[in-house]
Amino acid sequence: QLVESGGGLVQAGGSLRLSCTASGRTFSNYVMGWFRQAPGKEREFVAAILGNGSTDYADSVKGRCTISRDNAKNTVYLQVNSLTPEDTAVYYCTAKGLPVAVRYSYNYVYWGQGTQVTVSS
């Protein structure tokens, strides 16, 4: 089970740190990812972190977003800075075992319920 937290309403230019805590199994060797879905749009990749700590980011957030993990706490974080209204979406935490095709949502096995991020202009 994956449970996200940290979403909310923030003004443009602000920052948020989202958290995702896993339970039921150890995810230290899993790929942990963040996707987001805005109203009327498809779910899109935001960032991923592999078990070895390697990271990948969507071009839309690169340079203002940091994904990290604390395996002792079975938790992954997503720090997003310089938020814009275009970042408004439901953010989902996800996990899978194989460290391939990390930008594609279809091969992720575990999903959280999502946390809403709303950025006001």
Short mmCIF file of C-alpha atoms in Angstrom, two decimals:
data_model
loop_
_atom_site.label_atom_id
_atom_site.label_comp_id
_atom_site.label_asym_id
_atom_site.label_seq_id
_atom_site.Cartn_x
_atom_site.Cartn_y
_atom_site.Cartn_z
CA GLN A 1 0.00 0.00 0.00
CA LEU A 2 1.18 3.49 -0.88
CA VAL A 3 -0.14 6.57 0.88
CA GLU A 4 0.64 10.07 -0.33
CA SER A 5 0.56 13.24 1.72
CA GLY A 6 1.70 16.83 1.49
CA GLY A 7 -0.56 18.15 -1.20
CA GLY A 8 -2.55 21.35 -0.84
CA LEU A 9 -3.11 24.85 -2.11
CA VAL A 10 -0.04 26.95 -2.79
CA GLN A 11 0.62 30.22 -4.56
CA ALA A 12 2.58 30.34 -7.77
CA GLY A 13 6.28 30.46 -7.04
CA GLY A 14 5.90 28.43 -3.90
CA SER A 15 7.11 24.97 -3.03
CA LEU A 16 5.68 21.70 -1.81
CA ARG A 17 7.14 18.46 -0.55
CA LEU A 18 5.03 15.41 -1.20
CA SER A 19 5.58 12.22 0.73
CA CYS A 20 4.67 8.65 -0.05
CA THR A 21 4.88 6.01 2.63
CA ALA A 22 4.76 2.37 1.70
CA SER A 23 3.50 -0.43 3.86
CA GLY A 24 2.96 -4.12 3.54
CA ARG A 25 6.35 -4.84 2.02
CA THR A 26 9.82 -3.39 1.68
CA PHE A 27 10.21 -1.16 -1.35
CA SER A 28 13.91 -0.44 -1.00
CA ASN A 29 14.76 -2.22 -4.26
CA TYR A 30 11.75 -0.96 -6.16
CA VAL A 31 11.49 1.85 -8.62
CA MET A 32 9.43 4.55 -6.94
CA GLY A 33 7.74 7.05 -9.19
CA TRP A 34 5.51 10.08 -9.19
CA PHE A 35 2.91 10.74 -11.85
CA ARG A 36 0.32 13.47 -12.05
CA GLN A 37 -3.01 13.96 -13.74
CA ALA A 38 -4.63 17.30 -14.40
CA PRO A 39 -8.35 17.60 -15.15
CA GLY A 40 -9.09 16.54 -18.69
CA LYS A 41 -5.54 15.36 -19.31
CA GLU A 42 -3.77 12.03 -19.34
CA ARG A 43 -1.66 10.89 -16.46
CA GLU A 44 1.92 11.98 -17.01
CA PHE A 45 5.30 11.05 -15.65
CA VAL A 46 6.93 13.43 -13.19
CA ALA A 47 9.92 11.68 -11.64
CA ALA A 48 11.29 8.30 -10.65
CA ILE A 49 14.01 6.97 -8.40
CA LEU A 50 15.54 3.54 -8.72
CA GLY A 51 16.68 1.28 -5.93
CA ASN A 52 20.28 2.34 -6.55
CA GLY A 53 19.34 6.01 -6.16
CA SER A 54 19.40 6.92 -9.84
CA THR A 55 16.76 9.45 -10.79
CA ASP A 56 14.83 10.52 -13.85
CA TYR A 57 12.69 13.60 -14.36
CA ALA A 58 10.19 14.84 -16.88
CA ASP A 59 11.44 17.80 -18.87
CA SER A 60 8.58 19.88 -17.49
CA VAL A 61 9.91 19.65 -13.92
CA LYS A 62 13.63 19.15 -14.43
CA GLY A 63 15.65 21.66 -12.47
CA ARG A 64 12.90 22.50 -10.02
CA CYS A 65 11.98 19.06 -8.75
CA THR A 66 13.85 16.57 -6.57
CA ILE A 67 12.85 13.00 -5.86
CA SER A 68 14.45 11.21 -2.93
CA ARG A 69 13.88 8.17 -0.78
CA ASP A 70 14.44 7.08 2.77
CA ASN A 71 14.50 3.32 2.71
CA ALA A 72 14.61 3.08 6.49
CA LYS A 73 11.22 4.79 6.54
CA ASN A 74 9.95 3.11 3.37
CA THR A 75 9.17 6.61 2.13
CA VAL A 76 9.77 8.53 -1.07
CA TYR A 77 9.62 12.32 -1.36
CA LEU A 78 8.98 14.75 -4.17
CA GLN A 79 10.13 18.32 -3.64
CA VAL A 80 8.72 20.71 -6.21
CA ASN A 81 9.84 24.33 -6.34
CA SER A 82 8.81 27.34 -8.39
CA LEU A 83 5.30 25.98 -8.76
CA THR A 84 3.07 27.29 -11.53
CA PRO A 85 -0.66 26.82 -12.18
CA GLU A 86 0.36 24.24 -14.80
CA ASP A 87 1.54 22.03 -11.95
CA THR A 88 -2.01 21.76 -10.64
CA ALA A 89 -2.94 18.08 -10.66
CA VAL A 90 -3.51 15.01 -8.58
CA TYR A 91 -0.10 13.55 -7.82
CA TYR A 92 0.21 9.79 -7.58
CA CYS A 93 2.94 7.72 -6.01
CA THR A 94 3.73 4.44 -7.65
CA ALA A 95 6.13 1.52 -7.44
CA LYS A 96 7.35 -1.39 -9.49
CA GLY A 97 10.12 -3.92 -9.43
CA LEU A 98 11.84 -3.75 -12.80
CA PRO A 99 13.99 -0.66 -13.41
CA VAL A 100 12.97 -0.26 -17.05
CA ALA A 101 10.63 2.08 -18.91
CA VAL A 102 10.22 4.14 -15.75
CA ARG A 103 8.43 6.94 -17.59
CA TYR A 104 5.50 4.74 -18.57
CA SER A 105 2.62 4.31 -16.15
CA TYR A 106 1.31 1.05 -17.57
CA ASN A 107 4.02 -1.13 -16.04
CA TYR A 108 3.80 0.18 -12.50
CA VAL A 109 2.17 -2.28 -10.12
CA TYR A 110 1.43 -0.35 -6.96
CA TRP A 111 -0.41 2.99 -6.86
CA GLY A 112 -1.43 5.38 -4.13
CA GLN A 113 -4.77 7.14 -3.99
CA GLY A 114 -3.28 10.48 -5.02
CA THR A 115 -2.89 13.86 -3.38
CA GLN A 116 -4.25 17.08 -4.83
CA VAL A 117 -1.88 19.93 -5.59
CA THR A 118 -3.47 23.22 -6.55
CA VAL A 119 -1.36 26.21 -7.54
CA SER A 120 -3.04 29.59 -7.60
CA SER A 121 -1.84 32.41 -9.80
#
